[in-house]
PDB file of C-alpha atoms in Angstrom:
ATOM      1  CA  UNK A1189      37.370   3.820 -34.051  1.00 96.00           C
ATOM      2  CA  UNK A1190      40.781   3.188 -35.997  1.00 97.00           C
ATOM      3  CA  UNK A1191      40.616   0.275 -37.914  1.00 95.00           C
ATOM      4  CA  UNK A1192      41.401  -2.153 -41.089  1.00 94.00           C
ATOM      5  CA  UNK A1193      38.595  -2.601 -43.243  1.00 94.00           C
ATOM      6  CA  UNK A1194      39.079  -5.470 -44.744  1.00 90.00           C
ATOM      7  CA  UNK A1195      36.294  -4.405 -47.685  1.00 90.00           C
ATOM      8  CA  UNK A1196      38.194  -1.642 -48.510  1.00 90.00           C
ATOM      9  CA  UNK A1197      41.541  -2.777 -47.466  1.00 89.00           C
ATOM     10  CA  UNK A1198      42.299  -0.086 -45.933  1.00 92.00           C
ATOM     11  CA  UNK A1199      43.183   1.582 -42.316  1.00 94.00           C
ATOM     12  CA  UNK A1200      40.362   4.081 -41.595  1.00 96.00           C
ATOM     13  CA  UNK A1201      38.407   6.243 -38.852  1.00 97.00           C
ATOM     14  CA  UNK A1202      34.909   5.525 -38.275  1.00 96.00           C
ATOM     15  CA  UNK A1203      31.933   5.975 -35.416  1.00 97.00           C
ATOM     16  CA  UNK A1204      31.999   2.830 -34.226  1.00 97.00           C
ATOM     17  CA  UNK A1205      28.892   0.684 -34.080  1.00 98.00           C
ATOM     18  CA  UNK A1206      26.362   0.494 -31.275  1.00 98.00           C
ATOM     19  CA  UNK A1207      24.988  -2.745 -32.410  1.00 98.00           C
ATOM     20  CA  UNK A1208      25.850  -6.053 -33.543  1.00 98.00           C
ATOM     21  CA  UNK A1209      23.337  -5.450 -36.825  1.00 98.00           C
ATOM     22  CA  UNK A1210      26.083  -2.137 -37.526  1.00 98.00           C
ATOM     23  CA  UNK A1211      28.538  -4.198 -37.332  1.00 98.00           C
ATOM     24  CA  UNK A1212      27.821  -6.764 -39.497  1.00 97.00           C
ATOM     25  CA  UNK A1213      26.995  -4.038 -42.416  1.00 96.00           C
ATOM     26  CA  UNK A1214      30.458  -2.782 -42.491  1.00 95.00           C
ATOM     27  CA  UNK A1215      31.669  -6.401 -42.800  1.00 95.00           C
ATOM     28  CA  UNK A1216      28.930  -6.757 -45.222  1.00 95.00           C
ATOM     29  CA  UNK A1217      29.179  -6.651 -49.614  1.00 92.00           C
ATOM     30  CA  UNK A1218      32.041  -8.165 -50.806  1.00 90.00           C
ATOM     31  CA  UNK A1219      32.859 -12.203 -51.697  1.00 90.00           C
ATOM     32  CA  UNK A1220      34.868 -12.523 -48.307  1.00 88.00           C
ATOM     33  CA  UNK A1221      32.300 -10.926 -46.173  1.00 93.00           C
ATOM     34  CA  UNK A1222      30.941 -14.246 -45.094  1.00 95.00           C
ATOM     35  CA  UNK A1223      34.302 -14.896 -43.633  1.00 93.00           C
ATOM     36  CA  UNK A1224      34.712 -11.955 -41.777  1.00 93.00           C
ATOM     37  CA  UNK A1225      31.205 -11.842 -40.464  1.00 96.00           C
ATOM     38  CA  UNK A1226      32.140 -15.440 -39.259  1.00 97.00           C
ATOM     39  CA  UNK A1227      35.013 -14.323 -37.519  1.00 95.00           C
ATOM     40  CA  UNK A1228      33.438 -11.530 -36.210  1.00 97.00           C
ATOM     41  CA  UNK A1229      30.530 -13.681 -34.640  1.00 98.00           C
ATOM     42  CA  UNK A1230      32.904 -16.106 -33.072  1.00 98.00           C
ATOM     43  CA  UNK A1231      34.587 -13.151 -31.561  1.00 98.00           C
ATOM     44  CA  UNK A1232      31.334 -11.618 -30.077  1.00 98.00           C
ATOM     45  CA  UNK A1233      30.481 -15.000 -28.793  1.00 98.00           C
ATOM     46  CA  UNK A1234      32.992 -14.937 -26.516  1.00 98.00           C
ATOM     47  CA  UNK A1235      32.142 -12.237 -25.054  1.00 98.00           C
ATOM     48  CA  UNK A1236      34.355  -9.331 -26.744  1.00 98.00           C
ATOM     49  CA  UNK A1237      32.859  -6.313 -27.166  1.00 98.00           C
ATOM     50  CA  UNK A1238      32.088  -4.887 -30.351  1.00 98.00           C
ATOM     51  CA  UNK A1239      34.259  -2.170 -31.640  1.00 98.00           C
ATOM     52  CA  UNK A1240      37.225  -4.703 -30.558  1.00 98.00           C
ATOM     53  CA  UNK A1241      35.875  -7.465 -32.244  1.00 98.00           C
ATOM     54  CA  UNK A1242      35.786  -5.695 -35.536  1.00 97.00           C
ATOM     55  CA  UNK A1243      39.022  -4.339 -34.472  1.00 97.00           C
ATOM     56  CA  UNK A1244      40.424  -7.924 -34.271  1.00 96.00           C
ATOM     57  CA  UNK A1245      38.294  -8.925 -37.464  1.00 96.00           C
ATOM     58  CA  UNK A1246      40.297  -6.222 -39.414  1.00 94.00           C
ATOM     59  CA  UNK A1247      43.640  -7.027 -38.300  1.00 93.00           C
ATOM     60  CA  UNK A1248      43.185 -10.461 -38.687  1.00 91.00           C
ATOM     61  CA  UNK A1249      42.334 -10.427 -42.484  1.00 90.00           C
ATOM     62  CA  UNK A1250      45.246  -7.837 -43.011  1.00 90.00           C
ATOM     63  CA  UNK A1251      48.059  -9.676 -41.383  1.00 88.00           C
ATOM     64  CA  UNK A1252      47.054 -12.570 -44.022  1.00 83.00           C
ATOM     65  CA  UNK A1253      47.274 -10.170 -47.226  1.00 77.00           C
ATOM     66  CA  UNK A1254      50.179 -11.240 -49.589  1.00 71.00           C
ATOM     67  CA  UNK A1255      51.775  -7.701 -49.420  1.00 66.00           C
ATOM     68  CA  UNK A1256      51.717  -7.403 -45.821  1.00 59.00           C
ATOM     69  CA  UNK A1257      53.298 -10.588 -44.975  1.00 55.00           C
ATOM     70  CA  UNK A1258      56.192  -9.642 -47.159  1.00 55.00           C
ATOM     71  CA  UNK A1259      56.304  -6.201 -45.861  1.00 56.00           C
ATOM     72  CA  UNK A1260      57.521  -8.383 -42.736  1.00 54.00           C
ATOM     73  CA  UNK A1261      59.688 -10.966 -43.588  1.00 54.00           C
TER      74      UNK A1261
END
């Protein structure tokens, strides 16, 4: 899967996760991941399937990164 990690900050290609566990690990280590795992969980929750949730989790947390909002004003 193509995604933003939002731990790295960065767009990158990964296998995507079979699990929800998977998931969660590669949301996982930094002082945001609570946060994102949150998001994540809500996502999941309502019935979105995994590689889109973290999908959505990634975009989410870029779109509100100071340099990326000013790339689009």
């Amino acid at each position: 899967m193509y995604w933003y990690n939002p731990k790295s900050r960065a767009s990158e290609r990964v296998d995507a996760p079979s699990t929800d566990e998977q998931a969660i690990q590669l949301l996982a280590g930094t002082q945001d991941s609570a946060e994102f795992i949150e998001e994540y969980c809500k996502l999941r929750c309502s019935g979105t399937p995994i590689e889109q949730a973290l999908v959505l989790v990634g975009h989410e947390f870029r779109l509100r990164q100071p340099e990326y909002r000013l790339a689009l004003r």
